[in-house]
Amino acid sequence: MQKQRVILGLILVLVIAAITLLVNKPMRLGLDLQGGSQLTIQIKPTKDRPTISDQDISAVQKVIENRINGLGVSEALIQSAGNNQILVQLPGVNDPQQAERVLGGTAQLEFREQKAGTEGQLSAELPVLKAAKDQQAALKKSKSTDKQAIAKNQAAIEQSYVEISKLFDPAAITGKQLRRANPEPVGAGAWEVSIEFDGAGGDAFAKLTKNLAGTGRSIGVFLDNDPISTPTVGAQFAATGIAGGKAVITGNFTTEAANDLAVQLRGGSLPFPVEIVENPTVGATLGRDSILSSVYAGIGGLILVAIFMAVYYRLPGIVADFALIIYSLLSLAAFNILEVTLTLPGIAGFILSIGMAVDANVLIFERTREELQTGKTLYKSVEAGFHRAFDSILDSHVTTLISCGALFFFGSGLVKGYAVTLAVGVAISLFTSLTCTRTFLLLLVLGFPALRQKTQLFAPNVPSLVTK
């Protein structure tokens, strides 16, 4: 009995935590529920670059992500679509022309020489820009809906771009002259980024580095006017500059930081033009209608299942209904914690998992009835019902999880959302069926001795003769 009370306390803590989370943190809604814009961006090969590699697509995705930050969209979905297209979903952005202006065109990568006498000002401006970017990341992470704060933060970033740009001369080298940029390890967990230019770019880079060598002034590496790196040049290169068209950017980078910088450089060096081939807008009204329809379907399904369980399985069915409510709360809270973007297919997966949760209870109660019909006590029948049904329940849940894994790894977009919500629901249903329902039933049986004589509350057609 003490064990059941401890488990009951744990269940109550989980329920309270789930309710608190759902009240204070809104669910992430996908484009089909929230409304917004969806763009299909096509990367177009050129005569010099007739093929587009996965690295090229990854680099373009990084550039697009950086530009989306300027829109203040915190839940954008960016994914490749085929061999030369990128799908971008922007929930809440209802001005497709604005999105097209921001995302269209190729990234502008530039290498600029810092002006003499601006060293102190640059040292003062870079922390300001970093603080603004950190705040932008915090707003994005918190999914802030404060449009005024987002706009103010973006304005601060743009102003920093302007102030820093004043400290550099016009571009000496552009991304078109950059051949490659790759992260490379240098030992002890440190990384650097190696870069290589074409012939003209190599000559220009040698001249640029010769001018800056040993002066303490920086090479400003700008991507769409954003100074993504400001390396300095050692005094040993004062005579000839860094010749040969190859160089490394050092700075004790982590693996992630080195890879991010390399991706940004490659994205800025892509000679591919991009074109927005589709730009439909999903209206917010459609999103609201979809949400209402989904909510009605979910509530309707829960009510019908609850009525069936209570009528057919009597007291255990009522207990299962309470467990089902707990299951729904825990599942929605899990979606929130995992930051699952809820879409219509995702809601369908959630509703289907409700059926899976009920299915487990059905197996348990049928086994319990069989035990009661053999003349066992109510307590032993309940325990045996859970024990005998466990293998079947586990097998059905594991096979469903395997199917979810296949859908997630081989599917894309909305299919993945369906797989995630179904998998989370199935995993939680295993907990609620084998823990919540079992705990509630055992507390009733052990805490209320009068129930032990009323086996018809658990299984009709079984005489109420069992008293132990």
GROMACS .gro file of C-alpha atoms in nm:
model
  468
    1MET     CA    1   0.000   0.000   0.000
    2GLN     CA    2   0.285   0.238   0.086
    3LYS     CA    3   0.445   0.179  -0.253
    4GLN     CA    4   0.121   0.272  -0.432
    5ARG     CA    5   0.097   0.593  -0.229
    6VAL     CA    6   0.449   0.694  -0.327
    7ILE     CA    7   0.372   0.630  -0.693
    8LEU     CA    8   0.047   0.825  -0.660
    9GLY     CA    9   0.243   1.120  -0.521
   10LEU     CA   10   0.481   1.103  -0.817
   11ILE     CA   11   0.188   1.097  -1.060
   12LEU     CA   12   0.034   1.403  -0.892
   13VAL     CA   13   0.365   1.591  -0.918
   14LEU     CA   14   0.389   1.507  -1.290
   15VAL     CA   15   0.030   1.619  -1.352
   16ILE     CA   16   0.079   1.950  -1.170
   17ALA     CA   17   0.406   2.012  -1.356
   18ALA     CA   18   0.239   1.934  -1.690
   19ILE     CA   19  -0.052   2.171  -1.623
   20THR     CA   20   0.185   2.447  -1.511
   21LEU     CA   21   0.396   2.406  -1.824
   22LEU     CA   22   0.097   2.409  -2.059
   23VAL     CA   23  -0.047   2.720  -1.893
   24ASN     CA   24   0.277   2.919  -1.905
   25LYS     CA   25   0.431   2.803  -2.232
   26PRO     CA   26   0.225   2.808  -2.553
   27MET     CA   27   0.248   2.517  -2.793
   28ARG     CA   28   0.449   2.557  -3.113
   29LEU     CA   29   0.209   2.565  -3.406
   30GLY     CA   30   0.303   2.479  -3.761
   31LEU     CA   31   0.223   2.674  -4.072
   32ASP     CA   32  -0.101   2.485  -4.134
   33LEU     CA   33  -0.236   2.587  -3.792
   34GLN     CA   34  -0.085   2.931  -3.737
   35GLY     CA   35  -0.089   3.066  -4.091
   36GLY     CA   36   0.203   3.235  -4.262
   37SER     CA   37   0.417   3.205  -4.573
   38GLN     CA   38   0.578   2.912  -4.747
   39LEU     CA   39   0.851   2.962  -5.003
   40THR     CA   40   1.017   2.717  -5.238
   41ILE     CA   41   1.365   2.843  -5.327
   42GLN     CA   42   1.538   2.689  -5.627
   43ILE     CA   43   1.916   2.691  -5.653
   44LYS     CA   44   2.010   2.733  -6.017
   45PRO     CA   45   2.335   2.585  -6.150
   46THR     CA   46   2.560   2.783  -6.381
   47LYS     CA   47   2.789   2.703  -6.670
   48ASP     CA   48   3.090   2.698  -6.439
   49ARG     CA   49   2.912   2.493  -6.169
   50PRO     CA   50   2.667   2.257  -6.342
   51THR     CA   51   2.609   2.041  -6.031
   52ILE     CA   52   2.496   2.130  -5.682
   53SER     CA   53   2.638   1.929  -5.392
   54ASP     CA   54   2.490   1.860  -5.049
   55GLN     CA   55   2.750   2.100  -4.907
   56ASP     CA   56   2.624   2.374  -5.136
   57ILE     CA   57   2.265   2.317  -5.023
   58SER     CA   58   2.373   2.316  -4.657
   59ALA     CA   59   2.556   2.644  -4.705
   60VAL     CA   60   2.256   2.809  -4.871
   61GLN     CA   61   2.034   2.686  -4.587
   62LYS     CA   62   2.267   2.854  -4.338
   63VAL     CA   63   2.249   3.183  -4.524
   64ILE     CA   64   1.870   3.162  -4.540
   65GLU     CA   65   1.853   3.090  -4.167
   66ASN     CA   66   2.063   3.399  -4.093
   67ARG     CA   67   1.834   3.611  -4.309
   68ILE     CA   68   1.522   3.470  -4.143
   69ASN     CA   69   1.657   3.588  -3.808
   70GLY     CA   70   1.616   3.937  -3.947
   71LEU     CA   71   1.244   3.870  -3.988
   72GLY     CA   72   1.210   3.781  -3.620
   73VAL     CA   73   1.057   3.440  -3.698
   74SER     CA   74   1.139   3.196  -3.418
   75GLU     CA   75   0.981   2.877  -3.552
   76ALA     CA   76   1.079   2.871  -3.916
   77LEU     CA   77   1.119   2.537  -4.090
   78ILE     CA   78   1.405   2.515  -4.342
   79GLN     CA   79   1.466   2.188  -4.524
   80SER     CA   80   1.596   2.063  -4.854
   81ALA     CA   81   1.344   1.948  -5.113
   82GLY     CA   82   1.497   1.737  -5.385
   83ASN     CA   83   1.842   1.803  -5.529
   84ASN     CA   84   1.816   2.176  -5.596
   85GLN     CA   85   1.534   2.324  -5.388
   86ILE     CA   86   1.488   2.445  -5.032
   87LEU     CA   87   1.149   2.466  -4.862
   88VAL     CA   88   1.104   2.749  -4.612
   89GLN     CA   89   0.798   2.778  -4.387
   90LEU     CA   90   0.750   3.102  -4.195
   91PRO     CA   91   0.464   3.074  -3.942
   92GLY     CA   92   0.309   3.411  -3.861
   93VAL     CA   93   0.463   3.591  -4.162
   94ASN     CA   94   0.167   3.702  -4.371
   95ASP     CA   95   0.357   3.934  -4.607
   96PRO     CA   96   0.502   3.705  -4.876
   97GLN     CA   97   0.659   3.999  -5.059
   98GLN     CA   98   0.859   4.090  -4.748
   99ALA     CA   99   0.979   3.731  -4.708
  100GLU     CA  100   1.074   3.718  -5.076
  101ARG     CA  101   1.274   4.039  -5.051
  102VAL     CA  102   1.465   3.913  -4.749
  103LEU     CA  103   1.535   3.561  -4.876
  104GLY     CA  104   1.578   3.626  -5.247
  105GLY     CA  105   1.914   3.681  -5.415
  106THR     CA  106   2.257   3.538  -5.341
  107ALA     CA  107   2.455   3.597  -5.025
  108GLN     CA  108   2.721   3.871  -5.044
  109LEU     CA  109   3.052   3.761  -4.893
  110GLU     CA  110   3.321   4.030  -4.875
  111PHE     CA  111   3.675   4.060  -4.740
  112ARG     CA  112   3.744   4.419  -4.635
  113GLU     CA  113   4.047   4.603  -4.500
  114GLN     CA  114   4.008   4.783  -4.167
  115LYS     CA  115   4.084   5.153  -4.181
  116ALA     CA  116   4.384   5.292  -3.993
  117GLY     CA  117   4.310   5.445  -3.654
  118THR     CA  118   3.987   5.252  -3.594
  119GLU     CA  119   4.124   4.973  -3.374
  120GLY     CA  120   3.976   5.109  -3.051
  121GLN     CA  121   3.636   5.179  -3.202
  122LEU     CA  122   3.614   4.827  -3.347
  123SER     CA  123   3.701   4.679  -3.007
  124ALA     CA  124   3.412   4.878  -2.861
  125GLU     CA  125   3.158   4.798  -3.134
  126LEU     CA  126   3.208   4.419  -3.156
  127PRO     CA  127   3.084   4.349  -2.798
  128VAL     CA  128   2.777   4.562  -2.866
  129LEU     CA  129   2.695   4.355  -3.174
  130LYS     CA  130   2.758   4.030  -2.986
  131ALA     CA  131   2.523   4.138  -2.705
  132ALA     CA  132   2.250   4.222  -2.956
  133LYS     CA  133   2.292   3.886  -3.130
  134ASP     CA  134   2.284   3.705  -2.795
  135GLN     CA  135   1.959   3.882  -2.712
  136GLN     CA  136   1.820   3.785  -3.052
  137ALA     CA  137   1.909   3.421  -2.981
  138ALA     CA  138   1.744   3.444  -2.638
  139LEU     CA  139   1.425   3.589  -2.785
  140LYS     CA  140   1.421   3.314  -3.044
  141LYS     CA  141   1.480   3.041  -2.786
  142SER     CA  142   1.204   3.173  -2.560
  143LYS     CA  143   0.966   3.198  -2.859
  144SER     CA  144   0.889   3.554  -2.761
  145THR     CA  145   0.582   3.707  -2.923
  146ASP     CA  146   0.681   4.060  -2.818
  147LYS     CA  147   0.702   4.215  -3.165
  148GLN     CA  148   0.823   4.545  -3.022
  149ALA     CA  149   1.118   4.380  -2.844
  150ILE     CA  150   1.204   4.175  -3.154
  151ALA     CA  151   1.192   4.483  -3.379
  152LYS     CA  152   1.400   4.688  -3.133
  153ASN     CA  153   1.661   4.414  -3.111
  154GLN     CA  154   1.681   4.380  -3.490
  155ALA     CA  155   1.717   4.756  -3.523
  156ALA     CA  156   2.010   4.744  -3.278
  157ILE     CA  157   2.178   4.473  -3.486
  158GLU     CA  158   2.130   4.668  -3.809
  159GLN     CA  159   2.271   4.980  -3.646
  160SER     CA  160   2.577   4.784  -3.531
  161TYR     CA  161   2.626   4.661  -3.888
  162VAL     CA  162   2.625   5.022  -4.009
  163GLU     CA  163   2.872   5.141  -3.741
  164ILE     CA  164   3.114   4.854  -3.798
  165SER     CA  165   3.094   4.885  -4.179
  166LYS     CA  166   3.217   5.245  -4.148
  167LEU     CA  167   3.543   5.113  -4.002
  168PHE     CA  168   3.633   4.915  -4.316
  169ASP     CA  169   3.719   5.001  -4.675
  170PRO     CA  170   3.508   4.867  -4.964
  171ALA     CA  171   3.547   4.499  -5.047
  172ALA     CA  172   3.886   4.390  -5.173
  173ILE     CA  173   3.772   4.032  -5.238
  174THR     CA  174   3.424   3.884  -5.282
  175GLY     CA  175   3.281   3.539  -5.231
  176LYS     CA  176   3.299   3.467  -5.603
  177GLN     CA  177   3.678   3.440  -5.566
  178LEU     CA  178   3.662   3.190  -5.278
  179ARG     CA  179   3.700   2.828  -5.390
  180ARG     CA  180   3.659   2.641  -5.064
  181ALA     CA  181   3.630   2.678  -4.686
  182ASN     CA  182   3.655   2.378  -4.454
  183PRO     CA  183   3.696   2.322  -4.079
  184GLU     CA  184   4.015   2.136  -3.984
  185PRO     CA  185   4.137   2.004  -3.646
  186VAL     CA  186   4.464   2.134  -3.503
  187GLY     CA  187   4.486   1.908  -3.197
  188ALA     CA  188   4.374   1.921  -2.832
  189GLY     CA  189   4.010   1.981  -2.933
  190ALA     CA  190   4.091   2.306  -3.119
  191TRP     CA  191   3.983   2.376  -3.475
  192GLU     CA  192   4.061   2.625  -3.749
  193VAL     CA  193   3.906   2.710  -4.085
  194SER     CA  194   4.111   2.672  -4.400
  195ILE     CA  195   4.024   2.883  -4.704
  196GLU     CA  196   4.142   2.885  -5.065
  197PHE     CA  197   4.097   3.150  -5.337
  198ASP     CA  198   4.119   3.138  -5.714
  199GLY     CA  199   4.410   3.306  -5.896
  200ALA     CA  200   4.279   3.662  -5.889
  201GLY     CA  201   4.148   3.618  -5.538
  202GLY     CA  202   4.483   3.481  -5.420
  203ASP     CA  203   4.667   3.786  -5.556
  204ALA     CA  204   4.418   4.022  -5.396
  205PHE     CA  205   4.441   3.834  -5.067
  206ALA     CA  206   4.822   3.857  -5.067
  207LYS     CA  207   4.799   4.234  -5.117
  208LEU     CA  208   4.533   4.270  -4.848
  209THR     CA  209   4.728   4.071  -4.591
  210LYS     CA  210   5.053   4.255  -4.671
  211ASN     CA  211   4.883   4.588  -4.595
  212LEU     CA  212   4.749   4.458  -4.259
  213ALA     CA  213   5.035   4.237  -4.140
  214GLY     CA  214   5.160   4.337  -3.797
  215THR     CA  215   4.940   4.647  -3.775
  216GLY     CA  216   4.677   4.504  -3.539
  217ARG     CA  217   4.406   4.596  -3.787
  218SER     CA  218   4.166   4.324  -3.904
  219ILE     CA  219   4.039   4.163  -4.218
  220GLY     CA  220   3.665   4.216  -4.201
  221VAL     CA  221   3.484   3.906  -4.331
  222PHE     CA  222   3.130   4.027  -4.400
  223LEU     CA  223   2.832   3.815  -4.499
  224ASP     CA  224   2.533   4.027  -4.599
  225ASN     CA  225   2.695   4.317  -4.408
  226ASP     CA  226   2.728   4.099  -4.096
  227PRO     CA  227   3.092   4.081  -3.974
  228ILE     CA  228   3.113   3.706  -3.917
  229SER     CA  229   3.490   3.714  -3.850
  230THR     CA  230   3.759   3.978  -3.795
  231PRO     CA  231   4.097   3.798  -3.801
  232THR     CA  232   4.431   3.980  -3.782
  233VAL     CA  233   4.747   3.908  -3.980
  234GLY     CA  234   5.082   3.827  -3.816
  235ALA     CA  235   5.387   4.050  -3.867
  236GLN     CA  236   5.578   3.766  -4.040
  237PHE     CA  237   5.369   3.830  -4.353
  238ALA     CA  238   5.464   4.200  -4.379
  239ALA     CA  239   5.703   4.145  -4.671
  240THR     CA  240   5.488   3.945  -4.914
  241GLY     CA  241   5.151   3.894  -4.748
  242ILE     CA  242   4.993   3.550  -4.741
  243ALA     CA  243   5.075   3.425  -5.090
  244GLY     CA  244   4.957   3.117  -5.277
  245GLY     CA  245   4.585   3.179  -5.238
  246LYS     CA  246   4.559   2.965  -4.922
  247ALA     CA  247   4.521   3.064  -4.557
  248VAL     CA  248   4.376   2.953  -4.226
  249ILE     CA  249   4.154   3.143  -3.983
  250THR     CA  250   4.257   3.052  -3.629
  251GLY     CA  251   4.106   3.135  -3.293
  252ASN     CA  252   4.075   2.815  -3.090
  253PHE     CA  253   3.739   2.740  -3.249
  254THR     CA  254   3.522   2.459  -3.119
  255THR     CA  255   3.405   2.200  -3.368
  256GLU     CA  256   3.066   2.367  -3.395
  257ALA     CA  257   3.205   2.719  -3.427
  258ALA     CA  258   3.456   2.619  -3.697
  259ASN     CA  259   3.189   2.434  -3.892
  260ASP     CA  260   2.946   2.728  -3.866
  261LEU     CA  261   3.207   2.972  -3.996
  262ALA     CA  262   3.301   2.738  -4.283
  263VAL     CA  263   2.936   2.696  -4.380
  264GLN     CA  264   2.883   3.071  -4.376
  265LEU     CA  265   3.189   3.125  -4.594
  266ARG     CA  266   3.080   2.859  -4.842
  267GLY     CA  267   2.731   3.004  -4.849
  268GLY     CA  268   2.869   3.346  -4.932
  269SER     CA  269   3.098   3.205  -5.200
  270LEU     CA  270   2.829   3.019  -5.393
  271PRO     CA  271   2.812   3.141  -5.752
  272PHE     CA  272   2.460   3.000  -5.782
  273PRO     CA  273   2.170   3.235  -5.835
  274VAL     CA  274   1.856   3.145  -5.642
  275GLU     CA  275   1.495   3.195  -5.746
  276ILE     CA  276   1.176   3.181  -5.543
  277VAL     CA  277   0.950   2.961  -5.753
  278GLU     CA  278   0.653   2.939  -5.512
  279ASN     CA  279   0.535   3.181  -5.247
  280PRO     CA  280   0.185   3.089  -5.126
  281THR     CA  281   0.033   3.232  -4.809
  282VAL     CA  282  -0.166   3.021  -4.562
  283GLY     CA  283  -0.432   3.235  -4.400
  284ALA     CA  284  -0.467   3.259  -4.024
  285THR     CA  285  -0.841   3.188  -4.058
  286LEU     CA  286  -0.765   2.848  -4.210
  287GLY     CA  287  -0.526   2.785  -3.921
  288ARG     CA  288  -0.791   2.871  -3.660
  289ASP     CA  289  -1.047   2.653  -3.833
  290SER     CA  290  -0.800   2.367  -3.844
  291ILE     CA  291  -0.723   2.404  -3.474
  292LEU     CA  292  -1.091   2.409  -3.380
  293SER     CA  293  -1.168   2.106  -3.594
  294SER     CA  294  -0.875   1.918  -3.445
  295VAL     CA  295  -0.969   2.012  -3.090
  296TYR     CA  296  -1.329   1.903  -3.148
  297ALA     CA  297  -1.209   1.573  -3.295
  298GLY     CA  298  -0.976   1.511  -3.003
  299ILE     CA  299  -1.233   1.596  -2.735
  300GLY     CA  300  -1.503   1.399  -2.915
  301GLY     CA  301  -1.278   1.096  -2.940
  302LEU     CA  302  -1.186   1.118  -2.571
  303ILE     CA  303  -1.551   1.144  -2.463
  304LEU     CA  304  -1.662   0.848  -2.675
  305VAL     CA  305  -1.376   0.633  -2.553
  306ALA     CA  306  -1.443   0.736  -2.191
  307ILE     CA  307  -1.813   0.642  -2.219
  308PHE     CA  308  -1.734   0.305  -2.376
  309MET     CA  309  -1.475   0.219  -2.109
  310ALA     CA  310  -1.705   0.318  -1.821
  311VAL     CA  311  -2.006   0.126  -1.957
  312TYR     CA  312  -1.825  -0.190  -2.064
  313TYR     CA  313  -1.556  -0.224  -1.800
  314ARG     CA  314  -1.736  -0.063  -1.506
  315LEU     CA  315  -1.506   0.065  -1.229
  316PRO     CA  316  -1.178  -0.024  -1.404
  317GLY     CA  317  -1.307   0.164  -1.708
  318ILE     CA  318  -1.364   0.478  -1.499
  319VAL     CA  319  -1.013   0.440  -1.358
  320ALA     CA  320  -0.879   0.409  -1.714
  321ASP     CA  321  -1.062   0.731  -1.806
  322PHE     CA  322  -0.871   0.919  -1.536
  323ALA     CA  323  -0.548   0.763  -1.660
  324LEU     CA  324  -0.641   0.874  -2.012
  325ILE     CA  325  -0.678   1.235  -1.896
  326ILE     CA  326  -0.336   1.212  -1.731
  327TYR     CA  327  -0.198   1.062  -2.051
  328SER     CA  328  -0.328   1.356  -2.256
  329LEU     CA  329  -0.175   1.613  -2.019
  330LEU     CA  330   0.163   1.439  -2.008
  331SER     CA  331   0.171   1.395  -2.386
  332LEU     CA  332   0.100   1.763  -2.455
  333ALA     CA  333   0.359   1.863  -2.196
  334ALA     CA  334   0.614   1.633  -2.361
  335PHE     CA  335   0.541   1.792  -2.700
  336ASN     CA  336   0.607   2.129  -2.538
  337ILE     CA  337   0.934   2.023  -2.373
  338LEU     CA  338   1.062   1.862  -2.693
  339GLU     CA  339   0.955   2.173  -2.886
  340VAL     CA  340   0.752   1.967  -3.130
  341THR     CA  341   0.589   2.189  -3.391
  342LEU     CA  342   0.225   2.084  -3.383
  343THR     CA  343   0.071   2.035  -3.727
  344LEU     CA  344  -0.249   1.871  -3.846
  345PRO     CA  345  -0.072   1.536  -3.912
  346GLY     CA  346   0.086   1.571  -3.569
  347ILE     CA  347  -0.254   1.611  -3.407
  348ALA     CA  348  -0.370   1.304  -3.602
  349GLY     CA  349  -0.079   1.109  -3.455
  350PHE     CA  350  -0.173   1.226  -3.105
  351ILE     CA  351  -0.537   1.122  -3.148
  352LEU     CA  352  -0.429   0.782  -3.282
  353SER     CA  353  -0.203   0.733  -2.981
  354ILE     CA  354  -0.509   0.781  -2.757
  355GLY     CA  355  -0.648   0.465  -2.916
  356MET     CA  356  -0.320   0.289  -2.841
  357ALA     CA  357  -0.346   0.395  -2.476
  358VAL     CA  358  -0.698   0.254  -2.447
  359ASP     CA  359  -0.596  -0.066  -2.623
  360ALA     CA  360  -0.346  -0.144  -2.345
  361ASN     CA  361  -0.615  -0.101  -2.079
  362VAL     CA  362  -0.851  -0.327  -2.272
  363LEU     CA  363  -0.593  -0.608  -2.268
  364ILE     CA  364  -0.536  -0.563  -1.894
  365PHE     CA  365  -0.905  -0.561  -1.802
  366GLU     CA  366  -0.987  -0.864  -2.016
  367ARG     CA  367  -0.709  -1.058  -1.845
  368THR     CA  368  -0.841  -0.944  -1.506
  369ARG     CA  369  -1.189  -1.073  -1.595
  370GLU     CA  370  -1.047  -1.408  -1.693
  371GLU     CA  371  -0.870  -1.437  -1.359
  372LEU     CA  372  -1.186  -1.344  -1.167
  373GLN     CA  373  -1.384  -1.609  -1.356
  374THR     CA  374  -1.141  -1.875  -1.231
  375GLY     CA  375  -1.231  -1.786  -0.872
  376LYS     CA  376  -0.922  -1.587  -0.770
  377THR     CA  377  -0.944  -1.297  -0.527
  378LEU     CA  378  -0.991  -0.949  -0.664
  379TYR     CA  379  -0.641  -0.838  -0.562
  380LYS     CA  380  -0.473  -1.141  -0.720
  381SER     CA  381  -0.686  -1.104  -1.032
  382VAL     CA  382  -0.584  -0.740  -1.080
  383GLU     CA  383  -0.215  -0.824  -1.028
  384ALA     CA  384  -0.237  -1.122  -1.264
  385GLY     CA  385  -0.423  -0.914  -1.525
  386PHE     CA  386  -0.137  -0.665  -1.546
  387HIS     CA  387   0.129  -0.937  -1.538
  388ARG     CA  388  -0.028  -1.152  -1.810
  389ALA     CA  389  -0.105  -0.856  -2.038
  390PHE     CA  390   0.241  -0.701  -2.009
  391ASP     CA  391   0.410  -0.898  -2.289
  392SER     CA  392   0.131  -0.827  -2.539
  393ILE     CA  393   0.125  -0.457  -2.449
  394LEU     CA  394   0.502  -0.426  -2.477
  395ASP     CA  395   0.512  -0.604  -2.814
  396SER     CA  396   0.241  -0.382  -2.965
  397HIS     CA  397   0.405  -0.063  -2.839
  398VAL     CA  398   0.754  -0.160  -2.954
  399THR     CA  399   0.635  -0.248  -3.305
  400THR     CA  400   0.453   0.085  -3.328
  401LEU     CA  401   0.768   0.268  -3.215
  402ILE     CA  402   0.967   0.087  -3.484
  403SER     CA  403   0.717   0.207  -3.743
  404CYS     CA  404   0.747   0.561  -3.606
  405GLY     CA  405   1.125   0.540  -3.638
  406ALA     CA  406   1.096   0.433  -4.001
  407LEU     CA  407   0.854   0.719  -4.076
  408PHE     CA  408   1.083   0.971  -3.907
  409PHE     CA  409   1.411   0.868  -4.071
  410PHE     CA  410   1.273   0.803  -4.419
  411GLY     CA  411   0.994   1.059  -4.426
  412SER     CA  412   1.013   1.436  -4.440
  413GLY     CA  413   0.826   1.744  -4.327
  414LEU     CA  414   0.476   1.674  -4.200
  415VAL     CA  415   0.533   1.297  -4.201
  416LYS     CA  416   0.810   1.343  -3.944
  417GLY     CA  417   0.575   1.549  -3.727
  418TYR     CA  418   0.320   1.269  -3.736
  419ALA     CA  419   0.588   1.014  -3.642
  420VAL     CA  420   0.717   1.219  -3.348
  421THR     CA  421   0.377   1.283  -3.191
  422LEU     CA  422   0.271   0.922  -3.234
  423ALA     CA  423   0.598   0.792  -3.084
  424VAL     CA  424   0.578   1.025  -2.782
  425GLY     CA  425   0.215   0.930  -2.729
  426VAL     CA  426   0.287   0.558  -2.748
  427ALA     CA  427   0.575   0.583  -2.501
  428ILE     CA  428   0.366   0.779  -2.250
  429SER     CA  429   0.068   0.545  -2.293
  430LEU     CA  430   0.293   0.259  -2.183
  431PHE     CA  431   0.366   0.452  -1.863
  432THR     CA  432   0.006   0.551  -1.790
  433SER     CA  433  -0.133   0.203  -1.860
  434LEU     CA  434   0.118   0.009  -1.652
  435THR     CA  435   0.173   0.266  -1.379
  436CYS     CA  436  -0.122   0.503  -1.341
  437THR     CA  437  -0.403   0.254  -1.405
  438ARG     CA  438  -0.236  -0.016  -1.193
  439THR     CA  439  -0.171   0.223  -0.903
  440PHE     CA  440  -0.528   0.355  -0.902
  441LEU     CA  441  -0.681   0.006  -0.911
  442LEU     CA  442  -0.460  -0.132  -0.635
  443LEU     CA  443  -0.532   0.170  -0.414
  444LEU     CA  444  -0.905   0.107  -0.459
  445VAL     CA  445  -0.876  -0.264  -0.389
  446LEU     CA  446  -0.646  -0.231  -0.088
  447GLY     CA  447  -0.788   0.091   0.054
  448PHE     CA  448  -1.158   0.004   0.033
  449PRO     CA  449  -1.222  -0.350   0.164
  450ALA     CA  450  -1.592  -0.329   0.070
  451LEU     CA  451  -1.499  -0.328  -0.297
  452ARG     CA  452  -1.344  -0.672  -0.266
  453GLN     CA  453  -1.691  -0.818  -0.222
  454LYS     CA  454  -1.835  -0.640  -0.526
  455THR     CA  455  -1.658  -0.808  -0.810
  456GLN     CA  456  -1.943  -0.718  -1.045
  457LEU     CA  457  -1.805  -0.365  -1.041
  458PHE     CA  458  -1.499  -0.513  -1.211
  459ALA     CA  459  -1.649  -0.789  -1.421
  460PRO     CA  460  -2.021  -0.847  -1.486
  461ASN     CA  461  -2.146  -1.206  -1.467
  462VAL     CA  462  -1.893  -1.291  -1.192
  463PRO     CA  463  -2.065  -1.369  -0.859
  464SER     CA  464  -1.977  -1.138  -0.571
  465LEU     CA  465  -1.844  -1.418  -0.349
  466VAL     CA  466  -1.477  -1.334  -0.324
  467THR     CA  467  -1.403  -1.176   0.013
  468LYS     CA  468  -1.022  -1.192   0.034
   0.00000   0.00000   0.00000
